[in-house]
Tab-separated table of N, CA and C in Angstrom:
chain	number	residue	atom	x	y	z
A	6	MET	N	49.173	58.964	49.252
A	6	MET	CA	49.825	58.671	48.169
A	6	MET	C	50.624	60.387	48.045
A	7	LYS	N	51.503	60.460	47.685
A	7	LYS	CA	52.522	61.461	47.798
A	7	LYS	C	52.627	62.099	46.436
A	8	SER	N	52.216	62.260	45.580
A	8	SER	CA	51.836	62.406	44.375
A	8	SER	C	50.999	64.346	44.246
A	9	THR	N	51.502	64.898	43.800
A	9	THR	CA	50.375	66.554	43.603
A	9	THR	C	49.490	65.919	42.459
A	10	ASN	N	49.431	65.282	42.121
A	10	ASN	CA	48.575	65.029	40.896
A	10	ASN	C	47.297	65.124	41.418
A	11	PRO	N	46.889	64.539	42.469
A	11	PRO	CA	45.633	63.888	42.551
A	11	PRO	C	45.037	65.812	43.256
A	12	PHE	N	45.586	66.377	43.406
A	12	PHE	CA	45.405	67.973	43.703
A	12	PHE	C	44.961	68.820	42.171
A	13	ILE	N	46.088	68.341	41.276
A	13	ILE	CA	45.437	69.093	40.339
A	13	ILE	C	44.470	68.397	39.414
A	14	LEU	N	43.898	67.169	39.713
A	14	LEU	CA	42.796	67.066	39.454
A	14	LEU	C	41.741	66.812	39.949
A	15	ILE	N	41.707	67.586	41.210
A	15	ILE	CA	40.707	67.838	41.788
A	15	ILE	C	40.240	69.412	41.847
A	16	LEU	N	41.497	70.045	41.378
A	16	LEU	CA	40.762	71.558	41.055
A	16	LEU	C	40.463	71.929	39.586
A	17	ILE	N	40.915	70.929	38.790
A	17	ILE	CA	40.714	70.954	37.311
A	17	ILE	C	38.642	70.236	37.376
A	18	PHE	N	38.650	69.055	37.932
A	18	PHE	CA	37.007	68.792	38.272
A	18	PHE	C	36.488	69.665	38.813
A	19	SER	N	36.877	70.333	39.475
A	19	SER	CA	35.977	70.724	40.331
A	19	SER	C	35.220	72.069	39.852
A	20	PHE	N	36.524	72.697	39.026
A	20	PHE	CA	36.111	73.830	38.462
A	20	PHE	C	35.258	73.459	37.185
A	21	LEU	N	35.731	72.581	36.278
A	21	LEU	CA	34.519	71.911	35.289
A	21	LEU	C	33.158	71.842	35.790
A	22	ALA	N	33.055	70.986	37.626
A	22	ALA	CA	31.747	70.817	37.669
A	22	ALA	C	31.012	72.358	37.927
A	23	GLY	N	32.118	73.370	38.312
A	23	GLY	CA	31.377	74.471	38.503
A	23	GLY	C	30.612	75.276	37.594
A	24	ILE	N	31.453	74.975	36.580
A	24	ILE	CA	31.216	75.389	35.348
A	24	ILE	C	29.847	74.830	34.671
A	25	HIS	N	29.579	73.765	34.533
A	25	HIS	CA	28.024	73.026	34.213
A	25	HIS	C	27.107	73.273	35.168
A	26	PHE	N	27.472	73.652	36.768
A	26	PHE	CA	26.273	73.941	37.112
A	26	PHE	C	26.080	75.467	36.899
A	27	SER	N	26.825	75.938	36.689
A	27	SER	CA	26.295	77.101	36.584
A	27	SER	C	25.725	77.705	35.006
A	28	TRP	N	25.600	76.810	34.048
A	28	TRP	CA	25.195	76.098	32.978
A	28	TRP	C	23.932	75.779	33.380
A	29	ALA	N	23.538	75.088	34.256
A	29	ALA	CA	22.622	74.349	34.728
A	29	ALA	C	21.570	75.321	35.156
A	30	MET	N	22.318	76.881	35.993
A	30	MET	CA	21.880	77.629	36.469
A	30	MET	C	21.077	78.485	35.916
A	31	GLY	N	21.617	78.759	34.390
A	31	GLY	CA	21.175	79.524	33.081
A	31	GLY	C	22.497	80.047	32.973
A	32	SER	N	23.374	79.968	33.384
A	32	SER	CA	24.908	80.955	32.761
A	32	SER	C	24.575	80.395	31.321
A	33	SER	N	25.033	81.680	30.530
A	33	SER	CA	25.572	81.399	29.287
A	33	SER	C	27.197	81.598	29.170
A	34	TRP	N	27.928	82.020	29.654
A	34	TRP	CA	29.079	82.163	29.926
A	34	TRP	C	30.019	80.528	29.287
A	35	GLY	N	30.436	80.975	28.363
A	35	GLY	CA	31.020	79.976	27.455
A	35	GLY	C	30.576	78.342	26.913
A	36	PHE	N	29.066	78.839	27.062
A	36	PHE	CA	28.403	77.696	26.759
A	36	PHE	C	28.113	77.302	25.103
A	37	MET	N	27.941	78.521	24.358
A	37	MET	CA	27.870	77.998	22.811
A	37	MET	C	29.360	77.625	22.085
A	38	ALA	N	30.618	77.856	22.897
A	38	ALA	CA	31.930	77.864	22.538
A	38	ALA	C	32.134	75.990	22.463
A	39	ALA	N	31.186	75.442	23.877
A	39	ALA	CA	31.316	74.325	24.552
A	39	ALA	C	31.007	73.321	23.763
A	40	LEU	N	29.686	73.580	22.810
A	40	LEU	CA	29.091	72.535	21.952
A	40	LEU	C	29.504	72.460	20.506
A	41	PRO	N	29.769	71.290	19.896
A	41	PRO	CA	29.893	70.668	18.738
A	41	PRO	C	29.073	71.468	17.851
A	42	THR	N	29.649	71.516	16.779
A	42	THR	CA	28.603	72.059	15.577
A	42	THR	C	29.385	71.798	14.091
A	43	THR	N	28.494	71.535	13.210
A	43	THR	CA	28.551	71.343	11.676
A	43	THR	C	29.314	72.057	10.945
A	44	THR	N	29.920	72.422	10.173
A	44	THR	CA	30.483	73.315	9.522
A	44	THR	C	29.506	74.410	9.201
A	45	ASP	N	28.259	74.302	8.783
A	45	ASP	CA	27.245	75.356	8.675
A	45	ASP	C	26.580	75.831	9.860
A	46	GLY	N	27.401	75.523	10.912
A	46	GLY	CA	27.131	75.793	12.646
A	46	GLY	C	25.821	75.471	13.189
A	47	ASP	N	25.516	74.259	12.442
A	47	ASP	CA	24.354	73.233	13.484
A	47	ASP	C	24.598	73.059	14.749
A	48	LEU	N	24.103	73.232	15.687
A	48	LEU	CA	24.472	72.287	16.455
A	48	LEU	C	24.386	70.809	16.745
A	49	LEU	N	25.045	69.940	17.095
A	49	LEU	CA	24.888	68.608	16.952
A	49	LEU	C	24.152	68.237	18.469
A	50	PHE	N	23.982	68.956	19.466
A	50	PHE	CA	23.263	68.846	20.438
A	50	PHE	C	22.902	69.941	21.215
A	51	ARG	N	21.993	70.230	22.195
A	51	ARG	CA	21.759	71.236	23.104
A	51	ARG	C	21.591	70.864	23.968
A	52	PRO	N	22.709	70.705	25.344
A	52	PRO	CA	22.181	70.164	26.767
A	52	PRO	C	21.036	70.879	27.441
A	53	THR	N	20.401	70.195	27.907
A	53	THR	CA	18.828	70.780	29.060
A	53	THR	C	19.755	71.202	30.191
A	54	PRO	N	19.131	71.896	30.725
A	54	PRO	CA	19.759	72.319	32.526
A	54	PRO	C	20.154	70.935	33.159
A	55	ALA	N	19.252	70.198	33.695
A	55	ALA	CA	18.948	68.669	33.925
A	55	ALA	C	20.706	68.097	33.494
A	56	GLU	N	20.776	67.906	32.112
A	56	GLU	CA	21.526	67.386	31.858
A	56	GLU	C	23.543	67.978	32.289
A	57	SER	N	23.075	68.944	32.084
A	57	SER	CA	24.324	70.201	32.139
A	57	SER	C	24.610	69.908	33.575
A	58	ALA	N	23.593	70.001	34.332
A	58	ALA	CA	23.996	69.556	36.237
A	58	ALA	C	24.091	68.307	36.299
A	59	THR	N	23.577	67.220	35.641
A	59	THR	CA	24.298	65.784	35.551
A	59	THR	C	25.934	65.591	35.097
A	60	VAL	N	25.976	66.212	34.158
A	60	VAL	CA	27.727	66.084	33.877
A	60	VAL	C	28.660	66.955	35.160
A	61	GLY	N	27.646	67.890	35.430
A	61	GLY	CA	28.451	68.679	36.680
A	61	GLY	C	28.593	67.682	37.918
A	62	ALA	N	27.923	67.111	38.175
A	62	ALA	CA	27.380	66.057	39.035
A	62	ALA	C	28.624	64.999	39.145
A	63	GLY	N	29.132	64.276	37.384
A	63	GLY	CA	29.929	63.376	37.243
A	63	GLY	C	31.246	64.306	37.635
A	64	PHE	N	31.383	65.206	37.118
A	64	PHE	CA	32.616	65.923	37.412
A	64	PHE	C	33.089	66.022	38.913
A	65	MET	N	32.230	66.397	39.562
A	65	MET	CA	32.236	66.396	41.324
A	65	MET	C	32.761	65.317	41.770
A	66	ALA	N	31.782	63.767	41.538
A	66	ALA	CA	31.983	62.623	41.661
A	66	ALA	C	33.673	62.054	41.584
A	67	PHE	N	33.932	62.909	40.129
A	67	PHE	CA	35.694	62.369	39.531
A	67	PHE	C	36.619	63.222	40.960
A	68	ALA	N	35.980	64.571	41.086
A	68	ALA	CA	36.933	65.608	41.998
A	68	ALA	C	37.047	64.436	43.668
A	69	ILE	N	36.049	64.285	43.686
A	69	ILE	CA	35.594	63.201	45.312
A	69	ILE	C	36.417	62.087	45.036
A	70	TYR	N	36.532	61.206	44.341
A	70	TYR	CA	37.522	60.044	43.982
A	70	TYR	C	39.009	60.646	44.330
A	71	TYR	N	39.490	61.506	43.407
A	71	TYR	CA	40.850	61.848	43.632
A	71	TYR	C	40.957	62.274	44.997
A	72	LEU	N	40.163	63.097	45.613
A	72	LEU	CA	40.483	63.418	47.323
A	72	LEU	C	40.307	62.665	47.986
A	73	ILE	N	39.721	61.579	47.915
A	73	ILE	CA	39.783	59.961	48.816
A	73	ILE	C	41.050	59.591	48.488
A	74	GLN	N	41.655	60.183	47.055
A	74	GLN	CA	43.111	59.099	47.017
A	74	GLN	C	43.664	60.511	47.789
A	75	THR	N	43.867	61.102	48.078
A	75	THR	CA	44.844	62.091	48.890
A	75	THR	C	44.760	61.435	50.677
A	76	ASN	N	43.833	60.721	50.826
A	76	ASN	CA	44.047	60.394	52.283
A	76	ASN	C	43.234	61.494	53.075
A	77	TRP	N	42.847	62.884	52.337
A	77	TRP	CA	42.363	63.863	53.389
A	77	TRP	C	40.890	63.627	53.858
A	78	ILE	N	40.004	62.482	53.337
A	78	ILE	CA	38.831	62.352	53.753
A	78	ILE	C	38.866	60.828	54.383
A	79	ALA	N	38.371	60.580	55.235
A	79	ALA	CA	37.803	59.075	56.254
A	79	ALA	C	37.073	58.364	55.110
A	80	ILE	N	37.566	58.198	54.094
A	80	ILE	CA	36.569	57.128	53.245
A	80	ILE	C	37.428	56.627	52.448
A	81	GLU	N	37.287	55.171	52.517
A	81	GLU	CA	38.513	54.083	51.966
A	81	GLU	C	37.763	53.484	51.039
A	82	LEU	N	37.695	53.012	50.042
A	82	LEU	CA	36.870	52.375	49.263
A	82	LEU	C	37.834	51.037	48.653
A	83	PRO	N	36.747	49.659	48.748
A	83	PRO	CA	37.244	48.359	48.415
A	83	PRO	C	38.344	48.491	47.283
A	84	ALA	N	39.626	48.285	47.609
A	84	ALA	CA	40.484	47.993	46.450
A	84	ALA	C	40.256	47.164	45.074
A	85	LYS	N	39.314	46.867	44.653
A	85	LYS	CA	39.093	46.581	43.660
A	85	LYS	C	38.207	47.702	42.504
A	86	MET	N	37.375	48.356	43.466
A	86	MET	CA	36.337	49.311	43.112
A	86	MET	C	37.561	50.247	43.084
A	87	ASN	N	38.463	50.798	43.985
A	87	ASN	CA	39.048	52.094	43.624
A	87	ASN	C	40.166	51.831	42.573
A	88	ARG	N	40.504	50.482	42.193
A	88	ARG	CA	41.649	50.223	40.978
A	88	ARG	C	40.886	50.476	39.997
A	89	ILE	N	39.176	50.014	39.596
A	89	ILE	CA	38.456	50.140	38.675
A	89	ILE	C	38.459	51.897	38.201
A	90	ILE	N	37.909	52.434	39.352
A	90	ILE	CA	37.485	53.750	38.838
A	90	ILE	C	38.918	54.216	38.771
A	91	GLY	N	39.868	53.871	39.506
A	91	GLY	CA	41.374	54.454	38.923
A	91	GLY	C	41.494	54.473	37.647
A	92	TRP	N	40.864	53.591	36.874
A	92	TRP	CA	41.591	53.500	35.360
A	92	TRP	C	40.642	54.126	34.546
A	93	ILE	N	38.829	53.669	35.053
A	93	ILE	CA	38.097	54.181	34.199
A	93	ILE	C	38.398	55.899	33.628
A	94	ILE	N	38.050	56.290	34.501
A	94	ILE	CA	38.284	58.041	34.937
A	94	ILE	C	39.132	58.757	33.450
A	95	PRO	N	40.553	58.156	33.361
A	95	PRO	CA	41.732	58.416	32.323
A	95	PRO	C	41.014	57.975	31.178
A	96	CYS	N	40.542	56.670	31.121
A	96	CYS	CA	40.444	56.174	29.865
A	96	CYS	C	39.384	57.117	29.083
A	97	ILE	N	38.202	57.383	30.021
A	97	ILE	CA	37.086	58.768	29.636
A	97	ILE	C	37.707	59.933	28.619
A	98	PHE	N	38.688	59.928	29.441
A	98	PHE	CA	39.273	61.550	29.489
A	98	PHE	C	40.179	61.230	27.746
A	99	LEU	N	40.473	60.177	27.914
A	99	LEU	CA	41.699	59.581	26.460
A	99	LEU	C	40.838	59.359	25.361
A	100	LEU	N	39.477	58.917	25.699
A	100	LEU	CA	38.926	58.725	24.337
A	100	LEU	C	37.920	60.075	24.387
A	101	ARG	N	37.443	60.935	24.829
A	101	ARG	CA	37.289	62.117	24.333
A	101	ARG	C	38.367	62.899	23.389
A	102	ALA	N	39.958	62.564	24.010
A	102	ALA	CA	40.791	63.464	23.518
A	102	ALA	C	40.636	62.885	22.060
A	103	ILE	N	40.794	61.865	21.812
A	103	ILE	CA	40.937	60.781	20.767
A	103	ILE	C	39.346	61.512	19.770
A	104	GLY	N	38.584	61.465	20.577
A	104	GLY	CA	37.649	61.631	19.466
A	104	GLY	C	36.479	60.915	19.048
A	105	ASP	N	35.648	61.699	18.242
A	105	ASP	CA	35.097	60.619	16.878
A	105	ASP	C	35.549	60.657	15.771
A	106	PHE	N	36.367	61.174	15.696
A	106	PHE	CA	37.177	61.617	14.376
A	106	PHE	C	35.988	62.346	13.366
A	107	LYS	N	34.883	62.977	13.359
A	107	LYS	CA	34.561	63.795	12.751
A	107	LYS	C	34.545	65.337	13.085
A	108	TYR	N	33.837	65.089	14.629
A	108	TYR	CA	33.723	66.592	15.147
A	108	TYR	C	34.250	67.587	16.360
A	109	VAL	N	34.873	66.179	17.277
A	109	VAL	CA	35.818	66.229	18.707
A	109	VAL	C	36.728	65.522	18.434
A	110	GLY	N	37.687	65.961	19.008
A	110	GLY	CA	38.811	65.285	19.517
A	110	GLY	C	40.002	65.833	18.859
A	111	ILE	N	41.116	64.853	18.740
A	111	ILE	CA	42.434	65.349	18.101
A	111	ILE	C	42.403	64.982	16.890
A	112	PHE	N	41.454	63.947	16.295
A	112	PHE	CA	41.985	63.153	15.214
A	112	PHE	C	40.565	64.119	14.296
A	113	LYS	N	39.841	64.886	14.502
A	113	LYS	CA	38.914	65.483	13.382
A	113	LYS	C	39.220	66.400	12.497
A	114	PRO	N	38.587	66.142	11.248
A	114	PRO	CA	39.162	67.070	10.262
A	114	PRO	C	39.363	68.606	10.913
A	115	PRO	N	40.216	69.543	9.880
A	115	PRO	CA	40.219	71.035	10.487
A	115	PRO	C	38.811	71.514	10.101
A	116	MET	N	38.658	72.555	10.986
A	116	MET	CA	37.087	72.885	10.864
A	116	MET	C	37.254	73.914	11.688
A	117	GLN	N	36.455	75.250	11.048
A	117	GLN	CA	37.071	77.016	11.479
A	117	GLN	C	35.670	77.267	12.515
A	118	THR	N	35.213	76.085	13.166
A	118	THR	CA	33.787	76.783	13.429
A	118	THR	C	34.193	77.034	15.023
A	119	GLU	N	33.905	78.236	16.304
A	119	GLU	CA	34.508	78.134	17.308
A	119	GLU	C	34.561	77.253	18.424
A	120	PHE	N	33.622	76.063	18.520
A	120	PHE	CA	33.963	74.759	19.076
A	120	PHE	C	35.349	74.331	18.776
A	121	ALA	N	35.622	74.202	17.287
A	121	ALA	CA	36.591	73.452	16.699
A	121	ALA	C	37.847	73.961	17.066
A	122	GLN	N	38.088	75.277	17.538
A	122	GLN	CA	39.180	76.133	17.518
A	122	GLN	C	39.330	75.593	18.733
A	123	ALA	N	38.568	76.188	19.781
A	123	ALA	CA	38.389	75.513	20.964
A	123	ALA	C	38.856	74.140	21.569
A	124	ASP	N	38.359	73.212	20.766
A	124	ASP	CA	38.817	71.829	20.796
A	124	ASP	C	40.285	71.637	20.814
A	125	PHE	N	40.584	72.384	19.507
A	125	PHE	CA	41.605	72.004	19.540
A	125	PHE	C	43.106	72.660	20.450
A	126	PHE	N	42.705	73.881	20.573
A	126	PHE	CA	43.688	74.439	21.788
A	126	PHE	C	43.605	74.319	22.944
A	127	PHE	N	42.593	73.533	23.399
A	127	PHE	CA	41.869	73.888	25.060
A	127	PHE	C	41.144	72.607	25.163
A	128	TYR	N	40.022	72.375	24.988
A	128	TYR	CA	39.142	70.655	25.222
A	128	TYR	C	39.999	69.587	25.319
A	129	SER	N	40.450	69.018	23.836
A	129	SER	CA	41.267	67.661	23.816
A	129	SER	C	42.602	68.064	24.361
A	130	PRO	N	43.295	69.005	24.590
A	130	PRO	CA	44.676	68.982	25.494
A	130	PRO	C	44.594	68.845	27.091
A	131	LEU	N	43.070	69.328	27.402
A	131	LEU	CA	42.962	69.572	28.661
A	131	LEU	C	42.588	67.902	28.946
A	132	CYS	N	41.423	67.089	27.907
A	132	CYS	CA	41.323	65.903	28.472
A	132	CYS	C	42.861	65.040	28.445
A	133	LEU	N	43.597	65.293	27.238
A	133	LEU	CA	44.870	64.602	27.414
A	133	LEU	C	45.199	64.751	28.873
A	134	LEU	N	45.569	66.047	29.143
A	134	LEU	CA	46.125	65.766	30.524
A	134	LEU	C	45.617	65.614	31.583
A	135	ILE	N	44.432	65.263	31.807
A	135	ILE	CA	43.309	64.686	32.626
A	135	ILE	C	43.832	63.253	32.727
A	136	ALA	N	44.103	62.518	31.376
A	136	ALA	CA	44.130	61.170	31.312
A	136	ALA	C	45.495	60.938	31.291
A	137	LEU	N	46.553	61.848	31.476
A	137	LEU	CA	47.982	61.503	31.835
A	137	LEU	C	48.373	61.661	33.328
A	138	LEU	N	47.626	62.176	34.097
A	138	LEU	CA	47.830	62.327	35.100
A	138	LEU	C	46.766	61.159	35.937
A	139	GLY	N	45.612	61.098	35.754
A	139	GLY	CA	45.177	59.711	35.719
A	139	GLY	C	46.057	58.412	36.130
A	140	PHE	N	46.317	58.228	34.518
A	140	PHE	CA	47.175	57.270	34.301
A	140	PHE	C	48.563	57.384	35.398
A	141	VAL	N	48.983	58.064	35.379
A	141	VAL	CA	50.163	58.227	36.411
A	141	VAL	C	49.774	57.873	37.875
A	142	ILE	N	48.958	58.375	38.161
A	142	ILE	CA	48.057	58.484	39.708
A	142	ILE	C	47.840	56.600	39.828
A	143	VAL	N	47.150	56.008	38.864
A	143	VAL	CA	46.739	54.745	39.187
A	143	VAL	C	48.073	53.730	38.741
A	144	LYS	N	48.854	54.002	37.735
A	144	LYS	CA	49.850	52.750	37.436
A	144	LYS	C	50.344	52.525	38.658
A	145	PRO	N	51.399	53.360	39.502
A	145	PRO	CA	52.093	53.009	40.376
A	145	PRO	C	51.537	52.033	41.544
A	146	ASN	N	50.413	52.721	41.764
A	146	ASN	CA	49.722	51.870	42.674
A	146	ASN	C	48.704	50.686	42.734
A	147	ASN	N	48.523	50.786	41.587
A	147	ASN	CA	47.282	49.330	41.439
A	147	ASN	C	47.907	48.546	40.491
């Protein structure tokens, strides 16, 4: 693969994995801003350390998938599995960017919560970027 896009995704997913692992170990940096709330400020959910670690492991798995695409490590996935994973990852992030039309994503109503502002300016655009880069990588090759 000659594109630099896998490297950008490797960096993004590794960073996101690191943040989630730090939350799993008790860090609070950025934790509350990453949790959607109602307009009253009530959390929609509060992930446990195990759940944060699970999400971190998922992000790390995505980073490893894109590392495999660079051919820097000697792992070759079966072609069908490679194609399916290559489409699933960007679809996950496209769906996240679109959101639930209520609390998360680009189509949620305007809200003035800390999460809503971060979602509008950072989380949803990042998800769109991940989806775009993922689709660019998978489209020409599969």
